[in-house]
Short mmCIF file of C-alpha atoms in Angstrom, two decimals:
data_model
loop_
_atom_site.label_atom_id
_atom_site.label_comp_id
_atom_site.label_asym_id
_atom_site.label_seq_id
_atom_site.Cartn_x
_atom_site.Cartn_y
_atom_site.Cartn_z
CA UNK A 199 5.28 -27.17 29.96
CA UNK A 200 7.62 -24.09 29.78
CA UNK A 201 8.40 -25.17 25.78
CA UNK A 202 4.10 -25.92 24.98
CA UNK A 203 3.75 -22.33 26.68
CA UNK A 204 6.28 -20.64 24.44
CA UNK A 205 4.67 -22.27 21.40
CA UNK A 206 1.29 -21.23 22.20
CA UNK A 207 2.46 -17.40 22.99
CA UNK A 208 4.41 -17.31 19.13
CA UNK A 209 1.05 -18.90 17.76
CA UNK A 210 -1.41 -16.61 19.01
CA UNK A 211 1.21 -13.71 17.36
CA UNK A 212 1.24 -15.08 14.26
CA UNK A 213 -2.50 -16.00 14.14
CA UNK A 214 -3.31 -12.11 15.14
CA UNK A 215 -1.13 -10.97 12.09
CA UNK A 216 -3.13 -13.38 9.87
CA UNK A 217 -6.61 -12.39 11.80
CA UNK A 218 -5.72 -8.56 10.86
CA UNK A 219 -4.96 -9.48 7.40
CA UNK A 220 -7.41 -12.05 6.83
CA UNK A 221 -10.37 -9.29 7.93
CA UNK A 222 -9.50 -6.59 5.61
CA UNK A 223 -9.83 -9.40 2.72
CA UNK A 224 -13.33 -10.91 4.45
CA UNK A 225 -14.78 -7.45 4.43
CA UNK A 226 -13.47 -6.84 1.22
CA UNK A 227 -15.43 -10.06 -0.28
CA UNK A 228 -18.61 -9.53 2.02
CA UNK A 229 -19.05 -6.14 0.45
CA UNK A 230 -17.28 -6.52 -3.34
CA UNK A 231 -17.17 -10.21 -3.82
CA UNK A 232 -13.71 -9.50 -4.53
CA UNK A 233 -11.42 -12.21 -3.87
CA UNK A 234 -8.62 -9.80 -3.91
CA UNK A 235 -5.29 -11.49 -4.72
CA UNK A 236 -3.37 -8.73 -3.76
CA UNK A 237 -4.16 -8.36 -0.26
CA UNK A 238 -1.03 -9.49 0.96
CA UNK A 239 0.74 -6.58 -1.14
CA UNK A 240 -0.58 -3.68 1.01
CA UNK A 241 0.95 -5.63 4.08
CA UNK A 242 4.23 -5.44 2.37
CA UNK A 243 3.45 -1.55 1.01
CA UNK A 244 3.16 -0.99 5.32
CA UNK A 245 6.59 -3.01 5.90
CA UNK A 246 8.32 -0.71 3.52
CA UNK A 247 6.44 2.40 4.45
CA UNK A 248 7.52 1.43 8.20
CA UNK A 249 10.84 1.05 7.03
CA UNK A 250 11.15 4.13 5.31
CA UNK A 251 9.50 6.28 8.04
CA UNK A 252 11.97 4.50 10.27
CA UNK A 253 15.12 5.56 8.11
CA UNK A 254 13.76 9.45 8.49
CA UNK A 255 14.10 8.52 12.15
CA UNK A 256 10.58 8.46 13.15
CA UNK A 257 9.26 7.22 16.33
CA UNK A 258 8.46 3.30 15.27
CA UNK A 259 4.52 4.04 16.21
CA UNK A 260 4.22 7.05 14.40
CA UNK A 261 5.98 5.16 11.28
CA UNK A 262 3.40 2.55 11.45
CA UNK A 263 0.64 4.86 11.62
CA UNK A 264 1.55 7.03 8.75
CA UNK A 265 2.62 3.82 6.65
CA UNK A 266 -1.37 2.56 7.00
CA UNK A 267 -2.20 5.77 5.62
CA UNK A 268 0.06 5.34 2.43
CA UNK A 269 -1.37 1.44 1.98
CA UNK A 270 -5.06 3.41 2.41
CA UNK A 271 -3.85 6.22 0.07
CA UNK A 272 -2.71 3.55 -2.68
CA UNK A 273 -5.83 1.38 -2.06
CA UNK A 274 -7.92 4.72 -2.97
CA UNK A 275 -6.05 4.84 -6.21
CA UNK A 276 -6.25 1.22 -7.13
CA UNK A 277 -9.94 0.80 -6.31
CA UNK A 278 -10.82 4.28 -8.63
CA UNK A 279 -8.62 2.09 -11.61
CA UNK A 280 -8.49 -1.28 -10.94
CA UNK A 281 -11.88 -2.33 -9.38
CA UNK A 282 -14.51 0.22 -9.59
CA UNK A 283 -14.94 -0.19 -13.44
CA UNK A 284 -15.89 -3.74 -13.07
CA UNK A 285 -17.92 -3.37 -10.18
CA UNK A 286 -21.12 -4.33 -12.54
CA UNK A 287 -19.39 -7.10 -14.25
CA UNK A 288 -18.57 -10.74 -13.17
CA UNK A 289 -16.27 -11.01 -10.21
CA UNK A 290 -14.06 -13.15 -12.35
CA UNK A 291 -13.15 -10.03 -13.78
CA UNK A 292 -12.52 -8.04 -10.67
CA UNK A 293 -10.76 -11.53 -9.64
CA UNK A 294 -8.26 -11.38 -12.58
CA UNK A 295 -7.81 -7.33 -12.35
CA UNK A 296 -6.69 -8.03 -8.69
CA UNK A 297 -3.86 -10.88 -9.78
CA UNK A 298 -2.83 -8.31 -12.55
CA UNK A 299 -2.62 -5.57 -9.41
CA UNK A 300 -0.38 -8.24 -7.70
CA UNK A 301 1.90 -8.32 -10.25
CA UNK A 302 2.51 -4.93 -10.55
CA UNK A 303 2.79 -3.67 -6.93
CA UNK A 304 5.62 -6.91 -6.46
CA UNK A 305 7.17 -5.36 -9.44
CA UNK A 306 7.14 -2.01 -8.91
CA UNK A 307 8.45 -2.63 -5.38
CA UNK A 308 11.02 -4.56 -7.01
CA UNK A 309 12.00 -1.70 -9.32
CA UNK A 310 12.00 1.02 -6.48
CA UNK A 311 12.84 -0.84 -3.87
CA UNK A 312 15.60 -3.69 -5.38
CA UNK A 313 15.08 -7.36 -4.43
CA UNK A 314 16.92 -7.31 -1.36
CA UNK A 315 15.71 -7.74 2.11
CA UNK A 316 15.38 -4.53 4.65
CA UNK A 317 15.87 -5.13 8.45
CA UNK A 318 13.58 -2.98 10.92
CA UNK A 319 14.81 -2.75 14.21
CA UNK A 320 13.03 -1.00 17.26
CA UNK A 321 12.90 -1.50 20.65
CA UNK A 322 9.74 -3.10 20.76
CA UNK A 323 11.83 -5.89 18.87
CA UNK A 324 15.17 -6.27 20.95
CA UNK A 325 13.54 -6.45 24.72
CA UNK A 326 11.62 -8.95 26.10
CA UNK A 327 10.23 -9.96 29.02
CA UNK A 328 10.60 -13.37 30.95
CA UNK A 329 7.37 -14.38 33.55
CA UNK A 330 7.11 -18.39 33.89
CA UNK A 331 10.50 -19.36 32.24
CA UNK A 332 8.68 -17.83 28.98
CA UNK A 333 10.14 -15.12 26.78
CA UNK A 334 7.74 -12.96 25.40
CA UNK A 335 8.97 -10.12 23.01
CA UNK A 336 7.78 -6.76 23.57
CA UNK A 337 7.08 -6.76 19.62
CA UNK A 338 4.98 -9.99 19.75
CA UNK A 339 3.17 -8.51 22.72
CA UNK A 340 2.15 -5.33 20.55
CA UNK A 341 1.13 -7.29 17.54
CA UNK A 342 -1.31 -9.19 19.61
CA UNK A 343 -2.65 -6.18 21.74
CA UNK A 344 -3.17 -3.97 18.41
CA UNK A 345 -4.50 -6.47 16.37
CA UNK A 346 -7.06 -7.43 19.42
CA UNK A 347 -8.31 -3.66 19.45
CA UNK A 348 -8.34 -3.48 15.81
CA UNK A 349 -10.37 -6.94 14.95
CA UNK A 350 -12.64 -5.78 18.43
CA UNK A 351 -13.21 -2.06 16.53
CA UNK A 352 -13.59 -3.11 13.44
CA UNK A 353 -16.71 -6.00 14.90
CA UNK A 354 -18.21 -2.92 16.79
CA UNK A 355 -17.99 -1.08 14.00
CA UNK A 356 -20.03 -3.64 11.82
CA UNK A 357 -22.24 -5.00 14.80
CA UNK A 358 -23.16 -1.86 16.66
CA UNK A 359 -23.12 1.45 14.15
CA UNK A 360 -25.37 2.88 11.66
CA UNK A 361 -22.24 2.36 8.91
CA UNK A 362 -21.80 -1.43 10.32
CA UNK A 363 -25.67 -1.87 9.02
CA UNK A 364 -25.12 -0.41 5.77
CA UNK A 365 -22.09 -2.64 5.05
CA UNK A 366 -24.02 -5.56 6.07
CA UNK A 367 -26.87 -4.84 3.95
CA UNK A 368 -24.60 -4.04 1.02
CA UNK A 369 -23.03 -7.29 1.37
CA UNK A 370 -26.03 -9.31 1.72
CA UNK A 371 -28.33 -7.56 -1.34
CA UNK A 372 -26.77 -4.53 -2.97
CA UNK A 373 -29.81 -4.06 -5.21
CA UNK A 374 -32.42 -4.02 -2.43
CA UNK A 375 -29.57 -1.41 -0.86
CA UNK A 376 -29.57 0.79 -3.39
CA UNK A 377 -33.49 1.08 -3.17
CA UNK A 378 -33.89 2.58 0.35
CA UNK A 379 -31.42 4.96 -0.44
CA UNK A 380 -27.71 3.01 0.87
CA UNK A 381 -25.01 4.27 -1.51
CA UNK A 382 -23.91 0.76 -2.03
CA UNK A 383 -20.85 2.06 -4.14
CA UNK A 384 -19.75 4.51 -1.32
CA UNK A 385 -20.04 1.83 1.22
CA UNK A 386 -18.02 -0.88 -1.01
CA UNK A 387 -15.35 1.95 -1.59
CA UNK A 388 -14.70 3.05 2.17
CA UNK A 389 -14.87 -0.65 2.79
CA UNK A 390 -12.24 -1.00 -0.08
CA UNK A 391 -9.55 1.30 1.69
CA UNK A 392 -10.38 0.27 5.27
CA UNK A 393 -9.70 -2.93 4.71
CA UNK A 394 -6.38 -2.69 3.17
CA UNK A 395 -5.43 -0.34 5.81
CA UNK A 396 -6.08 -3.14 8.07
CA UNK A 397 -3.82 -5.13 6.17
CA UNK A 398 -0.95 -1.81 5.94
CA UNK A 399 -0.95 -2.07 9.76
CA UNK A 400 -0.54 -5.52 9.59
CA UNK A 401 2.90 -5.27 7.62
CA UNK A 402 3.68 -2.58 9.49
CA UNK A 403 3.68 -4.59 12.75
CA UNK A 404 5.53 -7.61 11.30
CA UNK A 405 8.45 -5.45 10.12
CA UNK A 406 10.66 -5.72 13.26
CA UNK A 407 9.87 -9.83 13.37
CA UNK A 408 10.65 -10.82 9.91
CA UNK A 409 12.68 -8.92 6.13
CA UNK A 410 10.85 -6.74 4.11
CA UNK A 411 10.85 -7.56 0.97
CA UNK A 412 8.88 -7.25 -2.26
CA UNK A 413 7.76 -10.44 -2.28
CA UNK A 414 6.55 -11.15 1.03
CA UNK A 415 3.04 -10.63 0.30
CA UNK A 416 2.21 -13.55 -1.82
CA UNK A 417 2.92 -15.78 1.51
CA UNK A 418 0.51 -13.66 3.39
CA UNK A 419 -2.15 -13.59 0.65
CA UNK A 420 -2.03 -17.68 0.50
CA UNK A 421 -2.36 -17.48 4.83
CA UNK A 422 -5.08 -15.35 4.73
CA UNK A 423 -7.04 -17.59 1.82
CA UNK A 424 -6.69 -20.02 4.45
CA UNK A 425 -8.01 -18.27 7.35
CA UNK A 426 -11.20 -16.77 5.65
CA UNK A 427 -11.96 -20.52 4.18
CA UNK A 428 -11.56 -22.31 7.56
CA UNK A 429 -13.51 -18.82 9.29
CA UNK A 430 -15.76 -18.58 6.40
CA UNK A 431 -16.27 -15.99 3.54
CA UNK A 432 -17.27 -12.50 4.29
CA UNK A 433 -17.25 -14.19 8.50
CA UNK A 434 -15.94 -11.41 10.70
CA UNK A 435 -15.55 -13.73 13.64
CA UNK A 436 -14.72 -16.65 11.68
CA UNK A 437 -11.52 -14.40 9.93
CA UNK A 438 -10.83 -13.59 13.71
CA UNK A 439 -11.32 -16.89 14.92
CA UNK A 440 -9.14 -18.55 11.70
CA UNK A 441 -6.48 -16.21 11.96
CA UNK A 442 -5.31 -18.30 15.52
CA UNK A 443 -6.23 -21.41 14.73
CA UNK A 444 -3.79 -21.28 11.52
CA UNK A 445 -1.34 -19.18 13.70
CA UNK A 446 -1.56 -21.83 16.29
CA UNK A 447 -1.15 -24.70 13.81
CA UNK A 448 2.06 -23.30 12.11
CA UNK A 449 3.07 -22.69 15.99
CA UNK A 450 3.06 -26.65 16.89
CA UNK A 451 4.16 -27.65 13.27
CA UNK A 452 7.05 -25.47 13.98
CA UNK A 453 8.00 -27.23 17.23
CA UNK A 454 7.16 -30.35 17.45
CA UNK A 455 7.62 -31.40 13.74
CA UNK A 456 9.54 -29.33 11.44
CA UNK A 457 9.74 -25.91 10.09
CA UNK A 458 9.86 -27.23 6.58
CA UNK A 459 6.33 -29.03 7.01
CA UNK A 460 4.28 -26.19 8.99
CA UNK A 461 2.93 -24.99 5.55
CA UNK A 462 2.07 -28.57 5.14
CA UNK A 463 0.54 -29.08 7.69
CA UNK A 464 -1.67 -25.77 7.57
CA UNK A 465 -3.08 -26.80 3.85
CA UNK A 466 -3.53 -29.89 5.13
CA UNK A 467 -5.86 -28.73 7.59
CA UNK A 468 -7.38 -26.14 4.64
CA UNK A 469 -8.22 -29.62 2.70
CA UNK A 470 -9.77 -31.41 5.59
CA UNK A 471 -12.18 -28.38 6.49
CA UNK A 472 -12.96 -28.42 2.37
CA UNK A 473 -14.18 -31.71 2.89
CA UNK A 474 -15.88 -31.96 6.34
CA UNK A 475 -17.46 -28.02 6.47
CA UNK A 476 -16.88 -26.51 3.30
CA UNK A 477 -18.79 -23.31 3.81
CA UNK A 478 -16.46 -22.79 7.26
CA UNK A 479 -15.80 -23.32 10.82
CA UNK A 480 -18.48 -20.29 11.43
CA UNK A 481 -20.19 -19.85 8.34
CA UNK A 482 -23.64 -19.08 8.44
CA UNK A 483 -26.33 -20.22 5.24
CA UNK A 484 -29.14 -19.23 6.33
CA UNK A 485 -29.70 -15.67 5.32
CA UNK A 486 -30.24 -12.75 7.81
CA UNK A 487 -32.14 -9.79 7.82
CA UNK A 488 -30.98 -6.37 8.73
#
């Protein structure tokens, strides 16, 4: 019982890291129908900035903080030259600009950064605390809280504000938008850097737990593909609700059959929700009015 506890507590960490990352790239599409390849890279543009901050001995916090304003600061920039030029074209093309950002930020990092993997260490990530036989670390703890006051502001924020409405009626029909006077291109902007500050916090919390390095991204990109097909595209609650139920899966992989197989297992799952509910675990197809 004390090992199936464990499991579940390192699950529902990893799934709030994927949630977190997962809806900046849902918002992202629901708003851009950008399938934006190089969401994973703005977690890894927080792990460094974290790292950085860290190595001008900065609090850990305060290092996290300012390292989601550098991922938002850089999203700015690559949304003015990267995606705003195509916003009138096919989304293949925004598609393909976002593989070609990829490349560049893992190269780039590469260049400034060299290839070799950074260690961030904080207290958050060398105490824990033992209740039931289970060890929770203090770091896993924080991911979870944060990301679960994060995913529940950012589902306020859409459900409940006057911004929240315009987003949603920007993502369901920008031209009908645009006539009663929403600046849909504004609204897919702001949406734009919010939601790869999501993701900058995101690498900025997994820091302490695993390297930074300038590849880590692509592994989180392919994880959060996952989580916003099982959730649903453009889903809020179904990125949420993905985010654990991959975390989970990797979590039991892990334990009871083999590291080497979690990732797998976790397509496996991806192929059997293709099949059986294509369009999501939470998906809705039936339009909505707002």
């Amino acid at each position: 019982m004390t090992e199936l506890i464990q499991i579940i507590v390192n699950g529902m960490a990893n799934g709030a890291l994927y949630a977190l990352i997962a809806l900046g790239l849902t918002l992202i599409y629901g708003v851009m129908n950008l399938s934006n390849f190089a969401q994973g890279e703005f977690a890894m543009i927080g792990a460094f900035g974290t790292y950085y901050f860290m190595q001008m001995h900065m609090n850990y916090l305060m290092a996290m903080i300012l390292s989601l304003i550098v991922a938002g600061l850089i999203g700015f920039v690559i949304h003015i030259l990267a995606f705003h030029p195509l916003r009138k074209s096919e989304p293949l093309n925004m598609m393909l600009s976002s593989l070609g950002v990829s490349v560049l930020l893992v190269n780039l990092s590469q260049y400034l950064f060299s290839p070799n993997p950074k260690v961030v260490s904080n207290s958050f990530s060398e105490d824990s605390i033992q209740a039931f036989g289970v060890f929770l670390s203090q770091q896993r703890i924080l991911i979870v809280i944060v990301s679960l006051i994060l995913c529940g502001f950012t589902y306020w924020l859409l459900e409940r504000s006057k911004f929240g409405r315009s987003v949603r009626a920007a993502s369901l029909d920008p031209d009908t938008a645009t006539l009663y006077g929403i600046p849909t291109n504004r609204i897919a902007f702001i949406t734009f850097v919010f939601g790869v500050a999501l993701t900058g916090i995101a690498g900025g919390l997994t820091a302490p737990i695993y390297n930074v390095y300038p590849t880590m991204g692509i592994s989180l990109t392919l994880k959060a593909f996952v989580v916003v097909v099982l959730g649903g595209m453009g889903n809020i609650p179904g990125a949420i609700m993905g985010g654990f139920i991959v975390g989970l899966i990797e979590s039991f992989s892990a334990g009871y059959v083999s590291t080497a197989f979690q990732d797998v297992i976790v397509f496996s799952a991806l192929f059997l929700v293709l099949i059986i509910k294509p369009e999501g675990i939470l998906s809705k197809v039936q339009g909505e009015k707002v």
